[in-house]
Tab-separated table of C-alpha atoms and ligand atoms in Angstrom:
chain	number	residue	atom	x	y	z
F	1	UNK	CA	3.716	19.714	-19.316
F	2	UNK	CA	0.108	20.544	-20.151
F	3	UNK	CA	-2.379	19.693	-17.403
F	4	UNK	CA	-4.256	17.519	-19.916
F	5	UNK	CA	-1.154	15.336	-20.316
F	6	UNK	CA	-0.257	15.025	-16.685
F	7	UNK	CA	-1.385	11.513	-15.860
F	8	UNK	CA	0.744	9.261	-18.056
F	9	UNK	CA	3.914	11.360	-18.300
F	10	UNK	CA	6.195	8.423	-19.163
F	11	UNK	CA	4.027	7.010	-21.927
F	12	UNK	CA	4.028	8.618	-25.375
F	13	UNK	CA	1.001	8.565	-27.678
F	14	UNK	CA	0.829	5.087	-29.212
F	15	UNK	CA	1.668	5.190	-32.926
F	16	UNK	CA	1.423	2.652	-35.722
F	17	UNK	CA	4.918	1.312	-36.506
F	18	UNK	CA	4.065	-1.726	-38.651
F	19	UNK	CA	4.256	-5.511	-38.132
F	20	UNK	CA	8.053	-5.539	-37.736
F	21	UNK	CA	8.101	-3.044	-34.880
F	22	UNK	CA	9.761	-4.283	-31.713
F	23	UNK	CA	8.515	-1.341	-29.699
F	24	UNK	CA	5.975	-2.803	-27.239
F	25	UNK	CA	4.314	0.609	-26.991
F	26	UNK	CA	3.417	0.726	-30.688
F	27	UNK	CA	0.699	-0.692	-32.921
F	28	UNK	CA	1.772	-3.360	-35.373
F	29	UNK	CA	-1.548	-3.823	-37.181
F	30	UNK	CA	-3.859	-0.994	-36.070
F	31	UNK	CA	-3.123	1.978	-38.279
F	32	UNK	CA	-6.113	4.223	-37.549
F	33	UNK	CA	-5.427	6.501	-40.533
F	34	UNK	CA	-5.132	3.690	-43.099
F	35	UNK	CA	-7.839	4.057	-45.734
F	36	UNK	CA	-9.609	0.865	-46.731
F	37	UNK	CA	-12.521	1.079	-49.177
F	38	UNK	CA	-12.698	4.830	-48.728
F	39	UNK	CA	-12.937	4.670	-44.918
F	40	UNK	CA	-10.226	4.878	-42.307
F	41	UNK	CA	-9.492	1.840	-40.174
F	42	UNK	CA	-10.493	4.014	-37.208
F	43	UNK	CA	-13.995	4.326	-38.706
F	44	UNK	CA	-14.236	0.692	-39.724
F	45	UNK	CA	-13.390	-0.578	-36.251
F	46	UNK	CA	-14.856	2.077	-33.934
F	47	UNK	CA	-12.822	0.970	-30.886
F	48	UNK	CA	-14.112	2.032	-27.496
F	49	UNK	CA	-12.747	2.021	-23.947
F	50	UNK	CA	-14.866	0.616	-21.090
F	51	UNK	CA	-14.677	3.169	-18.283
F	52	UNK	CA	-15.693	0.673	-15.572
F	53	UNK	CA	-12.792	-1.702	-16.094
F	54	UNK	CA	-10.045	0.649	-17.136
F	55	UNK	CA	-10.824	3.519	-14.761
F	56	UNK	CA	-12.818	1.944	-11.915
F	57	UNK	CA	-11.314	-1.526	-11.797
F	58	UNK	CA	-8.828	-2.103	-8.989
F	59	UNK	CA	-8.009	-5.796	-9.466
F	60	UNK	CA	-10.247	-6.969	-6.613
F	61	UNK	CA	-11.610	-10.538	-6.703
F	62	UNK	CA	-13.720	-12.624	-4.280
F	63	UNK	CA	-10.531	-13.592	-2.416
F	64	UNK	CA	-8.836	-10.249	-2.054
F	65	UNK	CA	-9.172	-6.505	-2.228
F	66	UNK	CA	-7.730	-4.251	-4.867
F	67	UNK	CA	-4.132	-4.368	-6.068
F	68	UNK	CA	-4.211	-1.517	-8.591
F	69	UNK	CA	-3.610	1.952	-7.149
F	70	UNK	CA	-3.791	4.883	-9.562
F	71	UNK	CA	-2.080	8.171	-8.715
F	72	UNK	CA	-5.205	10.206	-9.485
F	73	UNK	CA	-7.348	8.283	-6.960
F	74	UNK	CA	-6.443	10.479	-4.007
F	75	UNK	CA	-8.296	13.338	-2.352
F	76	UNK	CA	-11.158	13.802	0.057
F	77	UNK	CA	-13.808	15.187	-2.249
F	78	UNK	CA	-15.247	12.306	-4.298
F	79	UNK	CA	-16.503	14.704	-6.964
F	80	UNK	CA	-13.061	16.267	-7.391
F	81	UNK	CA	-11.487	12.797	-7.621
F	82	UNK	CA	-14.116	11.822	-10.204
F	83	UNK	CA	-13.187	14.856	-12.324
F	84	UNK	CA	-9.452	14.135	-12.155
F	85	UNK	CA	-10.083	10.467	-12.938
F	86	UNK	CA	-12.041	11.538	-15.997
F	87	UNK	CA	-9.184	13.830	-17.091
F	88	UNK	CA	-6.848	10.821	-16.842
F	89	UNK	CA	-9.306	8.665	-18.793
F	90	UNK	CA	-9.545	11.110	-21.675
F	91	UNK	CA	-5.772	11.475	-21.741
F	92	UNK	CA	-5.631	7.694	-22.094
F	93	UNK	CA	-8.324	7.591	-24.818
F	94	UNK	CA	-6.290	10.073	-26.868
F	95	UNK	CA	-2.925	8.377	-26.290
F	96	UNK	CA	-4.277	4.946	-27.254
F	97	UNK	CA	-6.154	6.449	-30.246
F	98	UNK	CA	-9.588	5.189	-29.218
F	99	UNK	CA	-12.343	7.165	-30.932
F	100	UNK	CA	-15.062	6.106	-28.428
F	101	UNK	CA	-15.754	5.408	-24.765
F	102	UNK	CA	-18.611	3.744	-22.827
F	103	UNK	CA	-19.755	4.157	-19.223
F	104	UNK	CA	-22.360	3.263	-16.602
F	105	UNK	CA	-23.880	6.227	-14.740
F	106	UNK	CA	-22.242	5.193	-11.451
F	107	UNK	CA	-18.797	4.727	-13.040
F	108	UNK	CA	-18.354	8.410	-13.695
F	109	UNK	CA	-20.078	10.029	-10.700
F	110	UNK	CA	-20.420	8.901	-7.077
F	111	UNK	CA	-23.833	7.753	-5.887
F	112	UNK	CA	-25.319	10.320	-3.467
F	113	UNK	CA	-27.409	9.855	-0.316
F	114	UNK	CA	-30.577	10.280	-2.366
F	115	UNK	CA	-31.572	9.827	-5.998
F	116	UNK	CA	-31.729	13.605	-6.396
F	117	UNK	CA	-28.152	13.964	-5.082
F	118	UNK	CA	-26.938	11.136	-7.355
F	119	UNK	CA	-28.513	12.927	-10.308
F	120	UNK	CA	-26.836	16.215	-9.334
F	121	UNK	CA	-23.452	14.458	-9.077
F	122	UNK	CA	-24.016	12.875	-12.454
F	123	UNK	CA	-24.907	16.224	-14.028
F	124	UNK	CA	-21.608	17.705	-12.807
F	125	UNK	CA	-19.537	14.901	-14.336
F	126	UNK	CA	-21.581	14.827	-17.542
F	127	UNK	CA	-20.850	18.523	-18.001
F	128	UNK	CA	-17.159	17.726	-17.538
F	129	UNK	CA	-17.344	14.809	-19.993
F	130	UNK	CA	-19.005	17.073	-22.524
F	131	UNK	CA	-16.084	19.491	-22.360
F	132	UNK	CA	-13.535	16.684	-22.615
F	133	UNK	CA	-15.348	15.109	-25.579
F	134	UNK	CA	-15.318	18.475	-27.324
F	135	UNK	CA	-11.651	19.095	-26.586
F	136	UNK	CA	-10.465	15.628	-27.688
F	137	UNK	CA	-12.988	14.550	-30.346
F	138	UNK	CA	-13.583	11.287	-28.456
F	139	UNK	CA	-17.245	10.256	-28.747
F	140	UNK	CA	-19.674	8.178	-26.695
F	141	UNK	CA	-20.400	4.742	-28.195
F	142	UNK	CA	-23.006	3.925	-25.549
F	143	UNK	CA	-24.272	4.745	-22.128
F	144	UNK	CA	-25.925	2.483	-19.573
F	145	UNK	CA	-27.130	2.420	-15.975
F	146	UNK	CA	-25.617	0.336	-13.213
F	147	UNK	CA	-28.647	-1.557	-11.861
F	148	UNK	CA	-26.669	-4.279	-10.118
F	149	UNK	CA	-24.053	-2.961	-7.631
F	150	UNK	CA	-26.201	-1.165	-5.058
F	151	UNK	CA	-27.775	-3.554	-2.467
F	152	UNK	CA	-31.240	-2.242	-3.388
F	153	UNK	CA	-30.889	-4.280	-6.601
F	154	UNK	CA	-29.888	-7.551	-4.910
F	155	UNK	CA	-33.083	-9.257	-6.193
F	156	UNK	CA	-33.009	-7.524	-9.570
F	157	UNK	CA	-34.069	-4.133	-10.907
F	158	UNK	CA	-36.921	-4.396	-13.434
F	159	UNK	CA	-37.442	-8.023	-12.316
F	160	UNK	CA	-37.402	-7.210	-8.597
F	161	UNK	CA	-40.441	-8.597	-6.742
F	162	UNK	CA	-40.850	-5.150	-5.139
F	163	UNK	CA	-42.459	-2.502	-7.394
F	164	UNK	CA	-40.674	0.207	-5.401
F	165	UNK	CA	-37.312	-1.093	-6.666
F	166	UNK	CA	-38.749	-1.223	-10.217
F	167	UNK	CA	-39.686	2.454	-9.885
F	168	UNK	CA	-36.222	3.382	-8.593
F	169	UNK	CA	-34.582	1.549	-11.503
F	170	UNK	CA	-36.939	3.301	-13.935
F	171	UNK	CA	-35.895	6.671	-12.524
F	172	UNK	CA	-32.236	5.723	-12.870
F	173	UNK	CA	-32.609	4.618	-16.508
F	174	UNK	CA	-34.654	7.757	-17.299
F	175	UNK	CA	-31.724	9.857	-16.139
F	176	UNK	CA	-29.143	7.613	-17.867
F	177	UNK	CA	-31.026	8.005	-21.160
F	178	UNK	CA	-31.066	11.771	-20.733
F	179	UNK	CA	-27.310	11.953	-20.120
F	180	UNK	CA	-26.533	9.517	-22.936
F	181	UNK	CA	-28.454	11.817	-25.259
F	182	UNK	CA	-26.731	14.893	-23.808
F	183	UNK	CA	-23.347	13.340	-24.642
F	184	UNK	CA	-24.365	12.271	-28.147
F	185	UNK	CA	-24.286	8.539	-27.299
F	186	UNK	CA	-24.874	6.433	-30.412
F	187	UNK	CA	-26.411	3.484	-28.535
F	188	UNK	CA	-27.892	2.622	-25.163
F	189	UNK	CA	-27.165	-0.797	-23.604
F	190	UNK	CA	-29.250	-2.982	-21.310
F	191	UNK	CA	-27.216	-5.706	-19.720
F	192	UNK	CA	-29.538	-7.546	-17.329
F	193	UNK	CA	-27.217	-7.149	-14.326
F	194	UNK	CA	-29.304	-9.085	-11.780
F	195	UNK	CA	-32.358	-9.671	-13.986
F	196	UNK	CA	-32.654	-13.370	-13.258
F	197	UNK	CA	-33.034	-15.573	-10.211
F	198	UNK	CA	-31.116	-17.522	-7.601
F	199	UNK	CA	-33.908	-20.054	-6.910
F	200	UNK	CA	-37.319	-20.784	-8.411
F	201	UNK	CA	-38.566	-21.465	-4.854
F	202	UNK	CA	-39.105	-17.721	-4.454
F	203	UNK	CA	-39.563	-16.605	-8.059
F	204	UNK	CA	-42.493	-16.043	-10.443
F	205	UNK	CA	-40.499	-16.391	-13.674
F	206	UNK	CA	-43.341	-15.407	-16.036
F	207	UNK	CA	-44.270	-12.303	-14.083
F	208	UNK	CA	-40.642	-11.166	-13.798
F	209	UNK	CA	-40.125	-11.510	-17.558
F	210	UNK	CA	-43.304	-9.502	-18.188
F	211	UNK	CA	-42.034	-6.789	-15.849
F	212	UNK	CA	-38.732	-6.680	-17.735
F	213	UNK	CA	-40.624	-6.284	-21.020
F	214	UNK	CA	-42.743	-3.485	-19.542
F	215	UNK	CA	-39.570	-1.741	-18.366
F	216	UNK	CA	-37.969	-1.930	-21.824
F	217	UNK	CA	-41.160	-0.592	-23.455
F	218	UNK	CA	-41.034	2.343	-21.033
F	219	UNK	CA	-37.438	3.020	-22.100
F	220	UNK	CA	-38.447	2.960	-25.783
F	221	UNK	CA	-41.345	5.331	-25.054
F	222	UNK	CA	-39.190	7.703	-23.047
F	223	UNK	CA	-36.511	7.793	-25.747
F	224	UNK	CA	-39.226	9.080	-28.087
F	225	UNK	CA	-40.292	11.710	-25.570
F	226	UNK	CA	-36.773	13.156	-25.271
F	227	UNK	CA	-35.793	12.577	-28.914
F	228	UNK	CA	-33.020	10.061	-28.184
F	229	UNK	CA	-32.332	8.438	-31.556
F	230	UNK	CA	-29.569	6.019	-30.521
F	231	UNK	CA	-29.882	2.271	-31.003
F	232	UNK	CA	-31.106	0.197	-28.028
F	233	UNK	CA	-28.997	-2.887	-27.396
F	234	UNK	CA	-29.533	-6.000	-25.261
F	235	UNK	CA	-26.368	-7.675	-23.965
F	236	UNK	CA	-27.053	-11.382	-23.332
F	237	UNK	CA	-25.319	-13.282	-20.540
F	238	UNK	CA	-26.378	-16.706	-19.214
F	239	UNK	CA	-25.370	-16.453	-15.560
F	240	UNK	CA	-23.275	-14.409	-13.155
F	241	UNK	CA	-24.161	-12.574	-11.019
F	242	UNK	CA	-27.391	-14.602	-10.771
F	243	UNK	CA	-27.598	-18.355	-11.205
F	244	UNK	CA	-29.838	-17.783	-14.242
F	245	UNK	CA	-30.055	-14.532	-16.212
F	246	UNK	CA	-33.192	-14.042	-18.337
F	247	UNK	CA	-31.209	-12.701	-21.332
F	248	UNK	CA	-29.329	-16.033	-21.405
F	249	UNK	CA	-28.020	-15.848	-24.979
F	250	UNK	CA	-29.002	-14.307	-28.318
F	251	UNK	CA	-31.580	-17.042	-29.016
F	252	UNK	CA	-33.301	-16.507	-25.647
F	253	UNK	CA	-33.068	-12.732	-26.146
F	254	UNK	CA	-34.698	-13.046	-29.571
F	255	UNK	CA	-37.583	-15.097	-28.219
F	256	UNK	CA	-38.076	-12.578	-25.395
F	257	UNK	CA	-37.937	-9.512	-27.654
F	258	UNK	CA	-40.251	-11.034	-30.278
F	259	UNK	CA	-42.741	-12.306	-27.693
F	260	UNK	CA	-43.054	-8.840	-26.219
F	261	UNK	CA	-43.068	-6.810	-29.445
F	262	UNK	CA	-39.666	-5.277	-28.721
F	263	UNK	CA	-37.607	-6.696	-31.598
F	264	UNK	CA	-38.126	-3.614	-33.795
F	265	UNK	CA	-36.462	-1.459	-31.162
F	266	UNK	CA	-33.483	-3.589	-30.135
F	267	UNK	CA	-30.345	-5.135	-31.509
F	268	UNK	CA	-27.723	-7.209	-29.670
F	269	UNK	CA	-24.481	-6.213	-27.998
F	270	UNK	CA	-22.534	-9.485	-28.086
F	271	UNK	CA	-19.763	-10.173	-25.608
F	272	UNK	CA	-17.256	-12.952	-26.263
F	273	UNK	CA	-17.009	-14.128	-22.673
F	274	UNK	CA	-20.812	-14.203	-22.312
F	275	UNK	CA	-21.062	-16.353	-25.461
F	276	UNK	CA	-18.654	-18.940	-24.096
F	277	UNK	CA	-20.340	-18.928	-20.659
F	278	UNK	CA	-23.546	-19.864	-22.525
F	279	UNK	CA	-21.731	-22.791	-24.148
F	280	UNK	CA	-21.495	-21.096	-27.546
F	281	UNK	CA	-18.670	-19.733	-29.624
F	282	UNK	CA	-18.411	-15.970	-30.127
F	283	UNK	CA	-19.059	-16.541	-33.838
F	284	UNK	CA	-22.244	-18.517	-33.094
F	285	UNK	CA	-23.765	-15.583	-31.195
F	286	UNK	CA	-22.802	-13.152	-33.971
F	287	UNK	CA	-24.322	-15.407	-36.655
F	288	UNK	CA	-27.537	-15.867	-34.653
F	289	UNK	CA	-28.018	-12.108	-34.241
F	290	UNK	CA	-27.019	-11.420	-37.846
F	291	UNK	CA	-29.512	-14.001	-39.149
F	292	UNK	CA	-32.245	-11.738	-37.750
F	293	UNK	CA	-30.676	-8.433	-38.816
F	294	UNK	CA	-30.054	-7.665	-35.148
F	295	UNK	CA	-26.260	-7.513	-34.847
F	296	UNK	CA	-25.623	-4.230	-33.073
F	297	UNK	CA	-22.271	-4.013	-31.285
F	298	UNK	CA	-19.503	-6.058	-29.686
F	299	UNK	CA	-18.119	-6.168	-26.151
F	300	UNK	CA	-14.588	-7.248	-27.017
F	301	UNK	CA	-12.993	-9.581	-24.489
F	302	UNK	CA	-12.480	-13.260	-23.804
F	303	UNK	CA	-12.883	-15.717	-20.967
F	304	UNK	CA	-10.671	-18.566	-19.890
F	305	UNK	CA	-12.233	-21.870	-20.918
F	306	UNK	CA	-10.462	-23.629	-18.034
F	307	UNK	CA	-11.931	-21.289	-15.421
F	308	UNK	CA	-15.545	-21.003	-16.585
F	309	UNK	CA	-16.464	-17.628	-15.141
F	310	UNK	CA	-16.523	-14.114	-16.519
F	311	UNK	CA	-12.822	-13.234	-16.473
F	312	UNK	CA	-13.146	-10.369	-19.007
F	313	UNK	CA	-9.637	-10.713	-20.436
F	314	UNK	CA	-8.160	-8.874	-23.397
F	315	UNK	CA	-8.476	-11.083	-26.458
F	316	UNK	CA	-5.358	-11.911	-28.468
F	317	UNK	CA	-6.705	-15.027	-30.212
F	318	UNK	CA	-6.255	-14.326	-33.939
F	319	UNK	CA	-8.239	-17.374	-35.037
F	320	UNK	CA	-11.283	-16.692	-32.874
F	321	UNK	CA	-11.403	-13.028	-33.881
F	322	UNK	CA	-10.858	-13.722	-37.581
F	323	UNK	CA	-13.837	-16.088	-37.603
F	324	UNK	CA	-15.900	-13.497	-35.721
F	325	UNK	CA	-14.844	-10.771	-38.158
F	326	UNK	CA	-15.805	-12.913	-41.163
F	327	UNK	CA	-19.316	-13.167	-39.725
F	328	UNK	CA	-19.470	-9.470	-38.823
F	329	UNK	CA	-18.313	-8.317	-42.263
F	330	UNK	CA	-20.636	-10.768	-44.008
F	331	UNK	CA	-23.487	-9.268	-41.990
F	332	UNK	CA	-22.572	-5.812	-43.305
F	333	UNK	CA	-20.669	-4.589	-40.230
F	334	UNK	CA	-21.849	-3.098	-36.975
F	335	UNK	CA	-23.439	0.142	-38.190
F	336	UNK	CA	-23.723	2.489	-35.209
F	337	UNK	CA	-22.035	-0.112	-32.999
F	338	UNK	CA	-18.353	-0.666	-32.390
F	339	UNK	CA	-15.843	-2.802	-30.526
F	340	UNK	CA	-15.956	-1.868	-26.867
F	341	UNK	CA	-13.065	-3.322	-24.858
F	342	UNK	CA	-15.099	-4.634	-21.935
F	343	UNK	CA	-11.922	-6.202	-20.584
F	344	UNK	CA	-9.878	-5.785	-17.444
F	345	UNK	CA	-6.276	-6.102	-16.433
F	346	UNK	CA	-5.223	-9.213	-14.535
F	347	UNK	CA	-4.912	-8.655	-10.795
F	348	UNK	CA	-1.092	-8.514	-10.823
F	349	UNK	CA	-0.970	-6.149	-13.857
F	350	UNK	CA	-0.693	-3.095	-11.672
F	351	UNK	CA	1.369	-0.633	-13.718
F	352	UNK	CA	0.076	2.138	-15.946
F	353	UNK	CA	2.010	0.563	-18.825
F	354	UNK	CA	-0.101	-2.582	-18.438
F	355	UNK	CA	-3.232	-0.621	-19.366
F	356	UNK	CA	-1.495	0.341	-22.615
F	357	UNK	CA	-0.101	-3.125	-23.398
F	358	UNK	CA	-3.560	-4.609	-22.836
F	359	UNK	CA	-5.323	-2.277	-25.245
F	360	UNK	CA	-2.499	-2.394	-27.795
F	361	UNK	CA	-2.848	-6.195	-27.904
F	362	UNK	CA	-6.624	-5.995	-28.163
F	363	UNK	CA	-6.646	-3.315	-30.871
F	364	UNK	CA	-3.894	-5.023	-32.885
F	365	UNK	CA	-5.542	-8.446	-32.798
F	366	UNK	CA	-8.883	-7.015	-33.939
F	367	UNK	CA	-7.181	-4.998	-36.695
F	368	UNK	CA	-5.265	-8.071	-37.889
F	369	UNK	CA	-8.454	-10.154	-37.773
F	370	UNK	CA	-10.256	-7.478	-39.783
F	371	UNK	CA	-7.599	-7.587	-42.511
F	372	UNK	CA	-7.516	-11.404	-42.605
F	373	UNK	CA	-11.307	-11.613	-42.730
F	374	UNK	CA	-11.420	-9.153	-45.626
F	375	UNK	CA	-8.961	-11.323	-47.525
F	376	UNK	CA	-10.906	-14.483	-46.774
F	377	UNK	CA	-14.127	-12.875	-48.002
F	378	UNK	CA	-12.507	-11.259	-51.055
F	379	UNK	CA	-11.051	-14.581	-52.196
F	380	UNK	CA	-14.437	-16.173	-51.560
F	381	UNK	CA	-13.223	-19.770	-51.155
F	382	UNK	CA	-15.324	-20.512	-48.073
F	383	UNK	CA	-18.299	-18.602	-49.470
F	384	UNK	CA	-18.172	-20.605	-52.694
F	385	UNK	CA	-17.812	-23.868	-50.801
F	386	UNK	CA	-20.817	-23.146	-48.617
F	387	UNK	CA	-22.929	-21.922	-51.556
F	388	UNK	CA	-22.099	-25.067	-53.548
F	389	UNK	CA	-23.193	-27.236	-50.618
F	390	UNK	CA	-26.743	-25.921	-50.970
F	391	UNK	CA	-26.877	-26.047	-54.794
F	392	UNK	CA	-29.707	-28.554	-54.826
F	393	UNK	CA	-32.031	-25.844	-53.455
F	394	UNK	CA	-31.375	-23.526	-56.399
F	395	UNK	CA	-33.513	-25.373	-58.948
F	396	UNK	CA	-36.158	-28.047	-59.308
F	397	UNK	CA	-37.870	-29.418	-56.224
F	398	UNK	CA	-35.197	-27.838	-53.967
F	399	UNK	CA	-36.355	-24.417	-55.106
F	400	UNK	CA	-39.961	-25.520	-54.615
F	401	UNK	CA	-39.164	-26.450	-51.001
F	402	UNK	CA	-37.707	-23.003	-50.328
F	403	UNK	CA	-40.584	-21.200	-52.000
F	404	UNK	CA	-43.217	-23.308	-50.242
F	405	UNK	CA	-44.651	-24.792	-53.454
F	406	UNK	CA	-44.399	-28.452	-52.364
F	407	UNK	CA	-45.472	-30.471	-49.326
F	408	UNK	CA	-45.000	-34.004	-47.985
F	409	UNK	CA	-47.215	-35.568	-50.679
F	410	UNK	CA	-45.214	-34.191	-53.622
F	411	UNK	CA	-41.906	-34.919	-51.875
F	412	UNK	CA	-42.923	-38.504	-51.191
F	413	UNK	CA	-43.445	-39.018	-54.924
F	414	UNK	CA	-40.002	-37.530	-55.651
F	415	UNK	CA	-38.293	-39.677	-52.993
F	416	UNK	CA	-39.941	-42.848	-54.323
F	417	UNK	CA	-38.807	-41.992	-57.839
F	418	UNK	CA	-35.228	-40.887	-57.064
F	419	UNK	CA	-34.381	-43.562	-54.498
F	420	UNK	CA	-31.466	-43.239	-52.074
F	421	UNK	CA	-29.648	-39.821	-52.038
F	422	UNK	CA	-25.893	-39.754	-52.696
F	423	UNK	CA	-23.712	-38.832	-49.692
F	424	UNK	CA	-21.418	-35.775	-49.900
F	425	UNK	CA	-18.409	-35.011	-47.691
F	426	UNK	CA	-18.641	-31.987	-45.391
F	427	UNK	CA	-14.863	-31.463	-45.930
F	428	UNK	CA	-14.278	-30.089	-42.423
F	429	UNK	CA	-10.580	-30.977	-42.228
F	430	UNK	CA	-9.921	-29.535	-45.691
F	431	UNK	CA	-11.623	-26.280	-44.624
F	432	UNK	CA	-9.679	-26.139	-41.346
F	433	UNK	CA	-6.440	-26.470	-43.307
F	434	UNK	CA	-7.583	-23.734	-45.666
F	435	UNK	CA	-8.271	-21.423	-42.714
F	436	UNK	CA	-4.780	-22.083	-41.364
F	437	UNK	CA	-3.297	-20.959	-44.675
F	438	UNK	CA	-4.821	-17.511	-44.086
F	439	UNK	CA	-3.778	-17.398	-40.431
F	440	UNK	CA	-0.253	-18.757	-40.754
F	441	UNK	CA	0.643	-18.583	-44.459
L	501	LIG	C1	-21.017	-7.613	-17.346
L	501	LIG	C2	-20.884	-6.733	-18.528
L	501	LIG	C3	-21.247	-5.319	-18.317
L	501	LIG	C4	-22.001	-4.706	-19.454
L	501	LIG	C5	-22.494	-3.311	-19.195
L	501	LIG	O1	-20.622	-8.918	-17.542
L	501	LIG	O2	-20.447	-7.162	-19.572
L	501	LIG	O3	-20.097	-4.615	-18.047
L	501	LIG	O4	-21.205	-4.650	-20.597
L	501	LIG	O5	-23.330	-3.232	-18.098
L	502	LIG	CO1	-20.185	-6.272	-21.425
C-alpha cells in the first residue's frame, strides 16, 4: 500500500454509481465528471472540505470531552502529528473527490510559545500543504485566521478594548494572508469569531465597530502590498460565541461595509446555520447578498431548529437546498466561491466511515438540488409567475414610479381617478404544490 493511501485502508475512493445504487459508499447524484453546459459538475459545485471540523474536531461538547479518536493523532512531536494528519486529510479529499479545502491557520499547525514560533510552525505545514496540493490537484478555496480560540482573544480580536490584542490579531492575519496567497487560495474569509460583546455595561459599541472597520481596511491594503488577488469574504453570524456578534446577518454586514467604504472589497460567505440562528432562512440570506451583487461563497451545513444553537450538521434537506440553489443560480452562481462543508460529525459518529457517509450525503443533496434548481429555472414557471405579479410596473405610471418620473402629487391624481385597486391572489398554496411536483414528482 502506498504511504499516501495508508490512512483509510478499508475505504475505496467514492465513485458515482447513480440514483439506484444501494452502495452506501457511493454517490447517487454527484457525478463530478458529468458535463453540464460545457462545465463539469465538479467545477459547477466547487465542493470543499473544512479542515477544522473534519480533521480537528473530536466530538467534544460543553458537557463532555472528545469521543472521536483518529489513528493518526498519536506521537510526541506535535509538528510530526500535524504533518501526518495533513497526509490523512489529503487522502480523504482525494477519496471523496473534493476539489477544494479550507483551513484556519491554527488548524494546520500548532500554536508556538511566541508569535514567531507559531509563524515558523505554520511555514513548515504550509510547505507540506503545497506539496500535497501539487501531488493531488486539490486546491485552496479559502484561508482564514483563528482569532477566537486563544484566551488572548476572549474579549475579541479587532474589537478588543486593548490595542495590544488588536496588534497581535493584525500580525496573525498578515501572516494568514501571506500563506493563503502562497497556497493559491481563491478567497480569504473573516468570520467575526468574538467580534461582538457579552454586555453593553463594559462596551463602547461604536468604537469597537470602527476598530473592526480599520482592521478590515488594513487587510485590504496589505493584500495589495503582497499582490493577493483573492476575494475577501465576510461570514455573518448573529451570536455564539458572544451574546451579540457585530456581523449579525447579511443586512447588518451590508450596512457595516457600506458605512465604512468596504463594500467594494468584500462579498459574503453565507452559512446555513448562521442564517437560521439570525431568524432567517438560508435562501433569505442568499437573496439579500445577491440583491447587492455580493454573494461570494457558501458554508454548507444546517442547524437543528429545535435546539437553536450552532450544531453545524451535514445538510440533507432537499427542499431547503433546492430553494437555495434556485437563488444562487439566478444570481449567476458563486464565481470564485464554492460550497465549503463547514459541518461536523455528531458526537457518537466516531468511525472513519462516518466521515465518508456525512460528506456523501452532503455532496449528493447539493448535487440533486443543483439539478432540480436548473430544471425549475429552465421551465421558468416560478419566474414567469413572479414577473407577471409586477406587470403593472412595466408601463404607464408604474414605469414612471420605477424611473422616478412621478411623485405624490401626480400619484394622488391617478388614485383619485382610478378609485379602489383590484385585489390579486398571491397564490402561495398553488406555488407550494408546484414546488412539490419538482421535489417529489
Ligand atoms: C463558526 C464558523 C467558522 C467560520 C470560519 O461558526 O462558521 O468555522 O466558517 O472561521
Ligand atoms: Co462557517
